CSV table of N, CA, C and O in Angstrom, one decimal:
chain,number,residue,atom,x,y,z
A,1,UNK,N,58.9,46.6,19.2
A,1,UNK,CA,59.8,45.5,19.2
A,1,UNK,C,59.3,44.3,19.9
A,1,UNK,O,58.6,44.4,20.9
A,2,UNK,N,59.5,43.1,19.4
A,2,UNK,CA,59.0,41.9,20.0
A,2,UNK,C,59.9,41.5,21.2
A,2,UNK,O,61.1,41.7,21.2
A,3,UNK,N,59.2,40.9,22.2
A,3,UNK,CA,59.9,40.4,23.4
A,3,UNK,C,60.2,38.9,23.1
A,3,UNK,O,59.3,38.2,22.7
A,4,UNK,N,61.5,38.5,23.2
A,4,UNK,CA,61.9,37.2,22.9
A,4,UNK,C,62.4,36.6,24.2
A,4,UNK,O,63.2,37.2,24.9
A,5,UNK,N,62.0,35.4,24.4
A,5,UNK,CA,62.5,34.6,25.6
A,5,UNK,C,63.4,33.5,25.2
A,5,UNK,O,63.1,32.8,24.2
A,6,UNK,N,64.4,33.3,25.9
A,6,UNK,CA,65.3,32.1,25.7
A,6,UNK,C,64.9,31.1,26.8
A,6,UNK,O,64.8,31.4,28.0
A,7,UNK,N,64.6,29.9,26.3
A,7,UNK,CA,64.1,28.9,27.2
A,7,UNK,C,64.9,27.5,27.0
A,7,UNK,O,65.4,27.3,26.0
A,8,UNK,N,64.8,26.7,28.0
A,8,UNK,CA,65.1,25.3,27.9
A,8,UNK,C,63.9,24.5,28.4
A,8,UNK,O,63.9,23.3,28.2
A,9,UNK,N,63.0,25.1,29.0
A,9,UNK,CA,61.8,24.5,29.6
A,9,UNK,C,60.9,23.9,28.4
A,9,UNK,O,60.6,24.6,27.4
A,10,UNK,N,60.5,22.7,28.6
A,10,UNK,CA,59.6,22.1,27.6
A,10,UNK,C,58.1,22.2,28.0
A,10,UNK,O,57.3,21.7,27.3
A,11,UNK,N,57.8,22.9,29.1
A,11,UNK,CA,56.4,23.0,29.6
A,11,UNK,C,55.7,24.2,28.8
A,11,UNK,O,56.2,24.6,27.8
A,12,UNK,N,54.6,24.6,29.4
A,12,UNK,CA,53.8,25.7,28.8
A,12,UNK,C,54.6,26.9,28.6
A,12,UNK,O,55.4,27.3,29.5
A,13,UNK,N,54.3,27.6,27.5
A,13,UNK,CA,55.0,28.9,27.2
A,13,UNK,C,54.2,30.1,27.6
A,13,UNK,O,52.9,30.1,27.6
A,14,UNK,N,54.9,31.2,27.9
A,14,UNK,CA,54.2,32.4,28.3
A,14,UNK,C,53.4,32.9,27.0
A,14,UNK,O,53.9,32.8,25.9
A,15,UNK,N,52.2,33.3,27.2
A,15,UNK,CA,51.4,33.8,26.2
A,15,UNK,C,50.3,32.9,25.7
A,15,UNK,O,49.4,33.2,24.9
A,16,UNK,N,50.2,31.7,26.3
A,16,UNK,CA,49.2,30.7,25.9
A,16,UNK,C,49.0,29.6,26.9
A,16,UNK,O,49.8,29.4,27.8
A,17,UNK,N,48.0,28.8,26.6
A,17,UNK,CA,47.7,27.7,27.5
A,17,UNK,C,47.8,26.4,26.8
A,17,UNK,O,47.8,25.3,27.5
A,18,UNK,N,48.0,26.3,25.5
A,18,UNK,CA,48.0,25.1,24.8
A,18,UNK,C,49.4,24.7,24.2
A,18,UNK,O,49.6,23.6,23.8
A,19,UNK,N,50.3,25.6,24.2
A,19,UNK,CA,51.6,25.4,23.5
A,19,UNK,C,52.7,25.2,24.5
A,19,UNK,O,52.8,25.9,25.5
A,20,UNK,N,53.6,24.2,24.2
A,20,UNK,CA,54.7,23.9,25.0
A,20,UNK,C,56.1,24.1,24.3
A,20,UNK,O,56.2,24.2,23.1
A,21,UNK,N,57.1,24.3,25.1
A,21,UNK,CA,58.4,24.4,24.6
A,21,UNK,C,58.9,23.3,23.8
A,21,UNK,O,59.6,23.4,22.8
A,22,UNK,N,58.4,22.1,24.1
A,22,UNK,CA,58.8,20.9,23.3
A,22,UNK,C,58.4,21.1,21.9
A,22,UNK,O,59.1,20.6,21.0
A,23,UNK,N,57.2,21.7,21.7
A,23,UNK,CA,56.7,21.9,20.3
A,23,UNK,C,57.5,22.9,19.5
A,23,UNK,O,57.6,22.8,18.3
A,24,UNK,N,58.2,23.8,20.2
A,24,UNK,CA,58.9,24.9,19.5
A,24,UNK,C,60.4,24.7,19.4
A,24,UNK,O,61.0,25.4,18.6
A,25,UNK,N,60.9,23.7,20.1
A,25,UNK,CA,62.3,23.5,20.0
A,25,UNK,C,62.8,23.1,18.6
A,25,UNK,O,62.0,22.5,17.8
A,26,UNK,N,64.0,23.5,18.3
A,26,UNK,CA,64.6,23.2,17.0
A,26,UNK,C,64.7,21.6,16.8
A,26,UNK,O,65.0,20.9,17.8
A,27,UNK,N,64.5,21.2,15.6
A,27,UNK,CA,64.5,19.7,15.4
A,27,UNK,C,65.9,19.1,15.4
A,27,UNK,O,66.0,17.9,15.3
A,28,UNK,N,66.9,20.0,15.6
A,28,UNK,CA,68.3,19.4,15.6
A,28,UNK,C,68.6,19.0,17.1
A,28,UNK,O,69.8,18.6,17.3
A,29,UNK,N,67.7,19.2,18.0
A,29,UNK,CA,68.0,18.8,19.4
A,29,UNK,C,68.6,19.8,20.3
A,29,UNK,O,69.0,19.4,21.4
A,30,UNK,N,68.8,21.0,19.8
A,30,UNK,CA,69.4,22.0,20.7
A,30,UNK,C,68.5,22.2,22.0
A,30,UNK,O,67.3,22.2,21.9
A,31,UNK,N,69.2,22.4,23.1
A,31,UNK,CA,68.5,22.5,24.4
A,31,UNK,C,67.8,23.8,24.5
A,31,UNK,O,66.6,23.9,24.9
A,32,UNK,N,68.4,24.9,24.1
A,32,UNK,CA,67.8,26.2,24.2
A,32,UNK,C,67.1,26.6,23.0
A,32,UNK,O,67.4,26.1,21.9
A,33,UNK,N,66.0,27.4,23.1
A,33,UNK,CA,65.3,27.9,22.0
A,33,UNK,C,64.7,29.3,22.3
A,33,UNK,O,64.7,29.7,23.4
A,34,UNK,N,64.4,30.0,21.2
A,34,UNK,CA,63.8,31.3,21.4
A,34,UNK,C,62.3,31.2,21.0
A,34,UNK,O,61.9,30.4,20.2
A,35,UNK,N,61.6,32.1,21.7
A,35,UNK,CA,60.2,32.2,21.3
A,35,UNK,C,59.6,33.6,21.7
A,35,UNK,O,60.2,34.2,22.6
A,36,UNK,N,58.6,34.0,21.0
A,36,UNK,CA,58.0,35.3,21.2
A,36,UNK,C,56.5,35.1,21.7
A,36,UNK,O,55.7,34.4,21.0
A,37,UNK,N,56.2,35.5,22.9
A,37,UNK,CA,54.8,35.4,23.4
A,37,UNK,C,53.8,35.9,22.5
A,37,UNK,O,52.6,35.4,22.5
A,38,UNK,N,54.1,37.0,21.7
A,38,UNK,CA,53.1,37.5,20.7
A,38,UNK,C,52.7,36.4,19.7
A,38,UNK,O,51.6,36.3,19.3
A,39,UNK,N,53.7,35.6,19.3
A,39,UNK,CA,53.4,34.5,18.4
A,39,UNK,C,52.5,33.5,19.0
A,39,UNK,O,51.5,33.0,18.4
A,40,UNK,N,52.8,33.2,20.3
A,40,UNK,CA,52.0,32.2,21.0
A,40,UNK,C,50.5,32.7,21.1
A,40,UNK,O,49.6,32.0,20.9
A,41,UNK,N,50.4,34.0,21.4
A,41,UNK,CA,49.0,34.6,21.5
A,41,UNK,C,48.3,34.5,20.2
A,41,UNK,O,47.1,34.2,20.1
A,42,UNK,N,48.9,34.7,19.0
A,42,UNK,CA,48.3,34.6,17.7
A,42,UNK,C,47.9,33.1,17.5
A,42,UNK,O,46.8,32.8,17.0
A,43,UNK,N,48.8,32.2,17.8
A,43,UNK,CA,48.4,30.8,17.7
A,43,UNK,C,47.3,30.3,18.5
A,43,UNK,O,46.4,29.5,18.1
A,44,UNK,N,47.2,30.9,19.7
A,44,UNK,CA,46.1,30.6,20.6
A,44,UNK,C,44.8,31.1,20.0
A,44,UNK,O,43.7,30.4,20.1
A,45,UNK,N,44.8,32.3,19.4
A,45,UNK,CA,43.6,32.8,18.7
A,45,UNK,C,43.1,31.8,17.6
A,45,UNK,O,41.9,31.6,17.4
A,46,UNK,N,44.1,31.4,16.8
A,46,UNK,CA,43.8,30.4,15.7
A,46,UNK,C,43.2,29.2,16.3
A,46,UNK,O,42.2,28.7,15.8
A,47,UNK,N,43.8,28.6,17.3
A,47,UNK,CA,43.3,27.4,17.9
A,47,UNK,C,41.9,27.6,18.4
A,47,UNK,O,41.0,26.7,18.2
A,48,UNK,N,41.6,28.7,19.1
A,48,UNK,CA,40.3,28.9,19.7
A,48,UNK,C,39.2,29.1,18.6
A,48,UNK,O,38.1,28.6,18.7
A,49,UNK,N,39.6,29.8,17.5
A,49,UNK,CA,38.7,30.0,16.4
A,49,UNK,C,38.2,28.7,15.8
A,49,UNK,O,37.1,28.5,15.5
A,50,UNK,N,39.2,27.8,15.5
A,50,UNK,CA,38.9,26.6,14.8
A,50,UNK,C,38.5,25.5,15.8
A,50,UNK,O,38.0,24.5,15.4
A,51,UNK,N,38.7,25.7,17.1
A,51,UNK,CA,38.4,24.7,18.1
A,51,UNK,C,39.0,23.4,17.8
A,51,UNK,O,38.4,22.3,17.9
A,52,UNK,N,40.2,23.4,17.3
A,52,UNK,CA,41.0,22.2,16.9
A,52,UNK,C,42.5,22.4,17.3
A,52,UNK,O,42.9,23.5,17.3
A,53,UNK,N,43.2,21.3,17.5
A,53,UNK,CA,44.6,21.4,17.8
A,53,UNK,C,45.4,22.1,16.6
A,53,UNK,O,45.1,21.9,15.5
A,54,UNK,N,46.4,22.9,17.0
A,54,UNK,CA,47.3,23.5,16.0
A,54,UNK,C,48.6,22.7,16.2
A,54,UNK,O,49.2,22.7,17.2
A,55,UNK,N,49.0,22.1,15.1
A,55,UNK,CA,50.2,21.3,15.1
A,55,UNK,C,51.3,22.2,14.6
A,55,UNK,O,51.2,22.8,13.5
A,56,UNK,N,52.4,22.2,15.4
A,56,UNK,CA,53.6,23.0,15.0
A,56,UNK,C,54.6,22.1,14.2
A,56,UNK,O,55.2,21.2,14.8
A,57,UNK,N,54.6,22.3,12.9
A,57,UNK,CA,55.6,21.6,12.1
A,57,UNK,C,57.0,22.1,12.3
A,57,UNK,O,58.0,21.3,12.3
A,58,UNK,N,57.1,23.4,12.5
A,58,UNK,CA,58.5,24.0,12.7
A,58,UNK,C,58.3,25.3,13.5
A,58,UNK,O,57.5,26.1,13.1
A,59,UNK,N,58.9,25.4,14.6
A,59,UNK,CA,58.9,26.6,15.4
A,59,UNK,C,60.3,27.2,15.3
A,59,UNK,O,60.7,27.7,14.3
A,60,UNK,N,61.0,27.3,16.5
A,60,UNK,CA,62.3,27.8,16.5
A,60,UNK,C,63.2,26.9,15.7
A,60,UNK,O,63.1,25.7,15.7
A,61,UNK,N,64.2,27.5,14.9
A,61,UNK,CA,65.2,26.8,14.3
A,61,UNK,C,66.6,27.4,14.6
A,61,UNK,O,66.7,28.6,14.5
A,62,UNK,N,67.5,26.6,15.0
A,62,UNK,CA,68.9,27.1,15.1
A,62,UNK,C,69.3,27.5,13.7
A,62,UNK,O,68.8,27.0,12.7
A,63,UNK,N,70.3,28.5,13.7
A,63,UNK,CA,70.8,28.9,12.3
A,63,UNK,C,71.3,27.7,11.5
A,63,UNK,O,71.1,27.6,10.3
A,64,UNK,N,71.9,26.8,12.2
A,64,UNK,CA,72.5,25.6,11.5
A,64,UNK,C,71.3,24.7,10.9
A,64,UNK,O,71.4,24.3,9.8
A,65,UNK,N,70.3,24.5,11.7
A,65,UNK,CA,69.2,23.7,11.3
A,65,UNK,C,68.4,24.4,10.1
A,65,UNK,O,68.0,23.8,9.2
A,66,UNK,N,68.3,25.7,10.3
A,66,UNK,CA,67.6,26.5,9.3
A,66,UNK,C,68.3,26.4,7.9
A,66,UNK,O,67.6,26.2,6.9
A,67,UNK,N,69.6,26.4,7.9
A,67,UNK,CA,70.4,26.3,6.7
A,67,UNK,C,70.2,24.9,6.1
A,67,UNK,O,70.0,24.7,4.9
A,68,UNK,N,70.2,23.9,7.0
A,68,UNK,CA,70.1,22.5,6.6
A,68,UNK,C,68.8,22.2,5.9
A,68,UNK,O,68.7,21.5,4.9
A,69,UNK,N,67.7,22.8,6.4
A,69,UNK,CA,66.4,22.6,5.8
A,69,UNK,C,66.0,23.6,4.7
A,69,UNK,O,64.9,23.6,4.1
A,70,UNK,N,67.0,24.5,4.3
A,70,UNK,CA,66.8,25.4,3.2
A,70,UNK,C,66.0,26.6,3.5
A,70,UNK,O,65.4,27.2,2.7
A,71,UNK,N,66.0,27.0,4.8
A,71,UNK,CA,65.2,28.2,5.3
A,71,UNK,C,65.9,29.5,4.8
A,71,UNK,O,67.0,29.5,4.4
A,72,UNK,N,65.1,30.5,4.8
A,72,UNK,CA,65.6,31.8,4.4
A,72,UNK,C,66.7,32.3,5.3
A,72,UNK,O,66.7,32.0,6.5
A,73,UNK,N,67.7,33.0,4.7
A,73,UNK,CA,68.9,33.4,5.5
A,73,UNK,C,68.5,34.2,6.8
A,73,UNK,O,69.1,33.9,7.8
A,74,UNK,N,67.6,35.1,6.7
A,74,UNK,CA,67.1,35.8,7.9
A,74,UNK,C,65.8,35.4,8.4
A,74,UNK,O,64.9,36.2,8.7
A,75,UNK,N,65.6,34.1,8.4
A,75,UNK,CA,64.3,33.5,8.7
A,75,UNK,C,63.8,33.9,10.1
A,75,UNK,O,64.6,34.0,11.1
A,76,UNK,N,62.5,34.2,10.2
A,76,UNK,CA,61.9,34.6,11.5
A,76,UNK,C,61.9,33.3,12.4
A,76,UNK,O,61.8,33.5,13.6
A,77,UNK,N,62.0,32.1,11.9
A,77,UNK,CA,62.2,30.9,12.7
A,77,UNK,C,63.4,31.0,13.6
A,77,UNK,O,63.4,30.6,14.8
A,78,UNK,N,64.5,31.6,13.1
A,78,UNK,CA,65.7,31.6,13.9
A,78,UNK,C,65.7,32.7,14.9
A,78,UNK,O,66.5,32.8,15.8
A,79,UNK,N,64.6,33.5,14.9
A,79,UNK,CA,64.4,34.6,15.9
A,79,UNK,C,63.3,34.2,16.9
A,79,UNK,O,63.0,35.0,17.7
A,80,UNK,N,62.8,33.0,16.7
A,80,UNK,CA,61.7,32.6,17.6
A,80,UNK,C,60.4,33.3,17.3
A,80,UNK,O,59.5,33.4,18.2
A,81,UNK,N,60.2,33.9,16.1
A,81,UNK,CA,59.1,34.7,15.8
A,81,UNK,C,58.2,34.1,14.8
A,81,UNK,O,57.3,34.7,14.2
A,82,UNK,N,58.4,32.8,14.4
A,82,UNK,CA,57.6,32.2,13.4
A,82,UNK,C,57.3,30.7,13.7
A,82,UNK,O,58.0,30.0,14.4
A,83,UNK,N,56.2,30.2,13.1
A,83,UNK,CA,55.8,28.8,13.2
A,83,UNK,C,55.1,28.4,11.9
A,83,UNK,O,54.4,29.2,11.3
A,84,UNK,N,55.4,27.2,11.5
A,84,UNK,CA,54.7,26.6,10.4
A,84,UNK,C,53.7,25.6,11.0
A,84,UNK,O,54.1,24.8,11.8
A,85,UNK,N,52.4,25.8,10.7
A,85,UNK,CA,51.4,25.2,11.4
A,85,UNK,C,50.4,24.4,10.4
A,85,UNK,O,50.3,24.8,9.3
A,86,UNK,N,49.7,23.5,11.0
A,86,UNK,CA,48.6,22.8,10.4
A,86,UNK,C,47.5,22.8,11.5
A,86,UNK,O,47.8,22.6,12.7
A,87,UNK,N,46.3,23.1,11.1
A,87,UNK,CA,45.1,23.0,12.0
A,87,UNK,C,44.4,21.8,11.6
A,87,UNK,O,43.9,21.6,10.5
A,88,UNK,N,44.2,20.9,12.6
A,88,UNK,CA,43.5,19.6,12.3
A,88,UNK,C,42.1,19.9,11.8
A,88,UNK,O,41.4,20.8,12.2
A,89,UNK,N,41.8,19.1,10.7
A,89,UNK,CA,40.5,19.2,10.0
A,89,UNK,C,40.2,20.5,9.2
A,89,UNK,O,39.1,20.8,8.9
A,90,UNK,N,41.3,21.3,9.0
A,90,UNK,CA,41.1,22.5,8.2
A,90,UNK,C,42.2,22.6,7.2
A,90,UNK,O,43.4,22.3,7.5
A,91,UNK,N,41.9,23.2,6.0
A,91,UNK,CA,42.9,23.3,5.0
A,91,UNK,C,43.7,24.6,5.1
A,91,UNK,O,43.3,25.5,5.9
A,92,UNK,N,44.8,24.6,4.4
A,92,UNK,CA,45.7,25.8,4.6
A,92,UNK,C,45.1,27.1,4.1
A,92,UNK,O,45.4,28.1,4.7
A,93,UNK,N,44.2,27.0,3.2
A,93,UNK,CA,43.5,28.3,2.7
A,93,UNK,C,42.7,28.9,3.9
A,93,UNK,O,42.8,30.1,4.2
A,94,UNK,N,41.9,28.0,4.6
A,94,UNK,CA,41.1,28.5,5.7
A,94,UNK,C,42.0,29.1,6.8
A,94,UNK,O,41.7,30.2,7.4
A,95,UNK,N,43.0,28.4,7.1
A,95,UNK,CA,43.9,28.8,8.2
A,95,UNK,C,44.7,30.1,7.8
A,95,UNK,O,44.7,31.0,8.7
A,96,UNK,N,45.2,30.2,6.6
A,96,UNK,CA,45.9,31.4,6.2
A,96,UNK,C,45.0,32.6,6.2
A,96,UNK,O,45.4,33.7,6.6
A,97,UNK,N,43.8,32.4,5.7
A,97,UNK,CA,42.8,33.6,5.7
A,97,UNK,C,42.5,34.0,7.1
A,97,UNK,O,42.5,35.2,7.4
A,98,UNK,N,42.3,33.1,8.1
A,98,UNK,CA,42.0,33.5,9.4
A,98,UNK,C,43.2,34.1,10.1
A,98,UNK,O,43.1,35.1,10.8
A,99,UNK,N,44.4,33.5,9.9
A,99,UNK,CA,45.6,34.1,10.4
A,99,UNK,C,45.9,35.5,10.0
A,99,UNK,O,46.3,36.4,10.7
A,100,UNK,N,45.5,35.8,8.7
A,100,UNK,CA,45.7,37.1,8.2
A,100,UNK,C,44.7,38.1,8.9
A,100,UNK,O,45.1,39.2,9.2
A,101,UNK,N,43.5,37.6,9.2
A,101,UNK,CA,42.6,38.5,9.9
A,101,UNK,C,43.1,38.8,11.4
A,101,UNK,O,43.0,39.9,11.8
A,102,UNK,N,43.6,37.7,12.0
A,102,UNK,CA,44.2,37.9,13.4
A,102,UNK,C,45.3,38.9,13.4
A,102,UNK,O,45.4,39.8,14.3
A,103,UNK,N,46.1,38.9,12.3
A,103,UNK,CA,47.3,39.8,12.3
A,103,UNK,C,46.9,41.2,11.7
A,103,UNK,O,47.8,42.0,11.6
A,104,UNK,N,45.7,41.4,11.2
A,104,UNK,CA,45.3,42.6,10.6
A,104,UNK,C,45.6,43.8,11.5
A,104,UNK,O,45.2,43.8,12.7
A,105,UNK,N,46.3,44.8,11.0
A,105,UNK,CA,46.6,45.9,11.7
A,105,UNK,C,47.9,45.8,12.6
A,105,UNK,O,48.3,46.7,13.2
A,106,UNK,N,48.4,44.6,12.7
A,106,UNK,CA,49.5,44.3,13.6
A,106,UNK,C,50.8,44.0,12.7
A,106,UNK,O,51.9,43.9,13.3
A,107,UNK,N,50.7,44.0,11.4
A,107,UNK,CA,51.8,43.6,10.6
A,107,UNK,C,51.8,42.1,10.6
A,107,UNK,O,50.7,41.4,10.4
A,108,UNK,N,52.9,41.4,10.7
A,108,UNK,CA,53.0,40.0,10.7
A,108,UNK,C,53.0,39.4,9.3
A,108,UNK,O,52.5,40.0,8.4
A,109,UNK,N,53.5,38.2,9.3
A,109,UNK,CA,53.6,37.5,8.0
A,109,UNK,C,52.7,36.2,8.0
A,109,UNK,O,52.6,35.5,9.0
A,110,UNK,N,52.1,36.0,6.8
A,110,UNK,CA,51.3,34.8,6.6
A,110,UNK,C,51.6,34.3,5.2
A,110,UNK,O,51.5,35.0,4.2
A,111,UNK,N,52.1,33.1,5.1
A,111,UNK,CA,52.4,32.5,3.8
A,111,UNK,C,51.7,31.1,3.8
A,111,UNK,O,51.8,30.3,4.6
A,112,UNK,N,50.8,31.0,2.7
A,112,UNK,CA,50.0,29.8,2.5
A,112,UNK,C,50.8,28.8,1.6
A,112,UNK,O,51.2,29.2,0.5
A,113,UNK,N,51.1,27.6,2.1
A,113,UNK,CA,51.7,26.6,1.4
A,113,UNK,C,50.6,25.5,1.1
A,113,UNK,O,49.5,25.6,1.7
A,114,UNK,N,50.8,24.6,0.3
A,114,UNK,CA,49.8,23.6,0.0
A,114,UNK,C,49.3,22.8,1.3
A,114,UNK,O,48.1,22.6,1.4
A,115,UNK,N,50.3,22.4,2.1
A,115,UNK,CA,49.9,21.6,3.3
A,115,UNK,C,50.1,22.2,4.6
A,115,UNK,O,50.0,21.5,5.6
A,116,UNK,N,50.5,23.5,4.7
A,116,UNK,CA,50.7,24.1,6.0
A,116,UNK,C,50.7,25.6,5.8
A,116,UNK,O,50.7,26.1,4.6
A,117,UNK,N,50.7,26.4,6.9
A,117,UNK,CA,50.7,27.8,6.8
A,117,UNK,C,51.9,28.3,7.7
A,117,UNK,O,52.1,27.9,8.8
A,118,UNK,N,52.7,29.3,7.2
A,118,UNK,CA,53.7,29.9,7.9
A,118,UNK,C,53.1,31.2,8.5
A,118,UNK,O,52.4,32.0,7.8
A,119,UNK,N,53.2,31.4,9.9
A,119,UNK,CA,52.8,32.5,10.6
A,119,UNK,C,53.9,33.1,11.3
A,119,UNK,O,54.7,32.4,12.0
A,120,UNK,N,54.1,34.5,11.2
A,120,UNK,CA,55.2,35.1,12.0
A,120,UNK,C,54.7,36.5,12.5
A,120,UNK,O,53.6,37.0,12.0
A,121,UNK,N,55.4,37.0,13.4
A,121,UNK,CA,55.0,38.3,14.1
A,121,UNK,C,56.1,39.4,13.8
A,121,UNK,O,56.4,40.2,14.6
A,122,UNK,N,56.5,39.4,12.5
A,122,UNK,CA,57.4,40.5,12.1
A,122,UNK,C,56.6,41.8,12.2
A,122,UNK,O,55.4,41.8,12.3
A,123,UNK,N,57.3,43.0,12.2
A,123,UNK,CA,56.7,44.3,12.4
A,123,UNK,C,55.9,44.7,11.2
A,123,UNK,O,54.8,45.3,11.4
A,124,UNK,N,56.3,44.4,10.0
A,124,UNK,CA,55.6,44.9,8.8
A,124,UNK,C,54.7,43.7,8.3
A,124,UNK,O,55.0,42.6,8.5
A,125,UNK,N,53.7,44.1,7.6
A,125,UNK,CA,52.7,43.2,7.0
A,125,UNK,C,53.4,42.5,5.8
A,125,UNK,O,54.0,43.1,4.9
A,126,UNK,N,53.2,41.2,5.7
A,126,UNK,CA,53.6,40.4,4.6
A,126,UNK,C,52.6,39.3,4.4
A,126,UNK,O,52.3,38.5,5.3
A,127,UNK,N,52.1,39.1,3.1
A,127,UNK,CA,51.2,38.1,2.8
A,127,UNK,C,51.6,37.4,1.5
A,127,UNK,O,52.0,38.1,0.6
A,128,UNK,N,51.5,36.1,1.4
A,128,UNK,CA,51.8,35.4,0.2
A,128,UNK,C,50.9,34.2,0.1
A,128,UNK,O,50.8,33.4,1.0
A,129,UNK,N,50.1,34.2,-1.0
A,129,UNK,CA,49.2,33.1,-1.2
A,129,UNK,C,47.9,33.2,-0.5
A,129,UNK,O,47.1,32.3,-0.5
A,130,UNK,N,47.7,34.4,0.2
A,130,UNK,CA,46.5,34.6,1.0
A,130,UNK,C,45.6,35.5,0.2
A,130,UNK,O,46.0,36.5,-0.3
């Protein structure tokens, strides 16, 4: 089972040295947000491998915001267990392939889109476009 933290802090998150609460907050302006340190640890590995910033397009989403942006009904974003990312100077194919390696044996989801990659820390393995 994943450990989820409820935060209002916009500073550094447990599980990493480069990611902040501000990056993970829902885009609808909600003060509280959920996040999973296991996700942060995966993102840190991706950042260190590419030696480039990882930009969080979407981290936590409130259920209301998730519905507004057309997210899946049971989206891992609403559980604080997913992030849509871009790695500066690297394409989504490279990022998705490496994210899949990082999650190998751990389950987790990786979905490659044209301009970003969805990464989550679900218990079962899921891959799409990788």
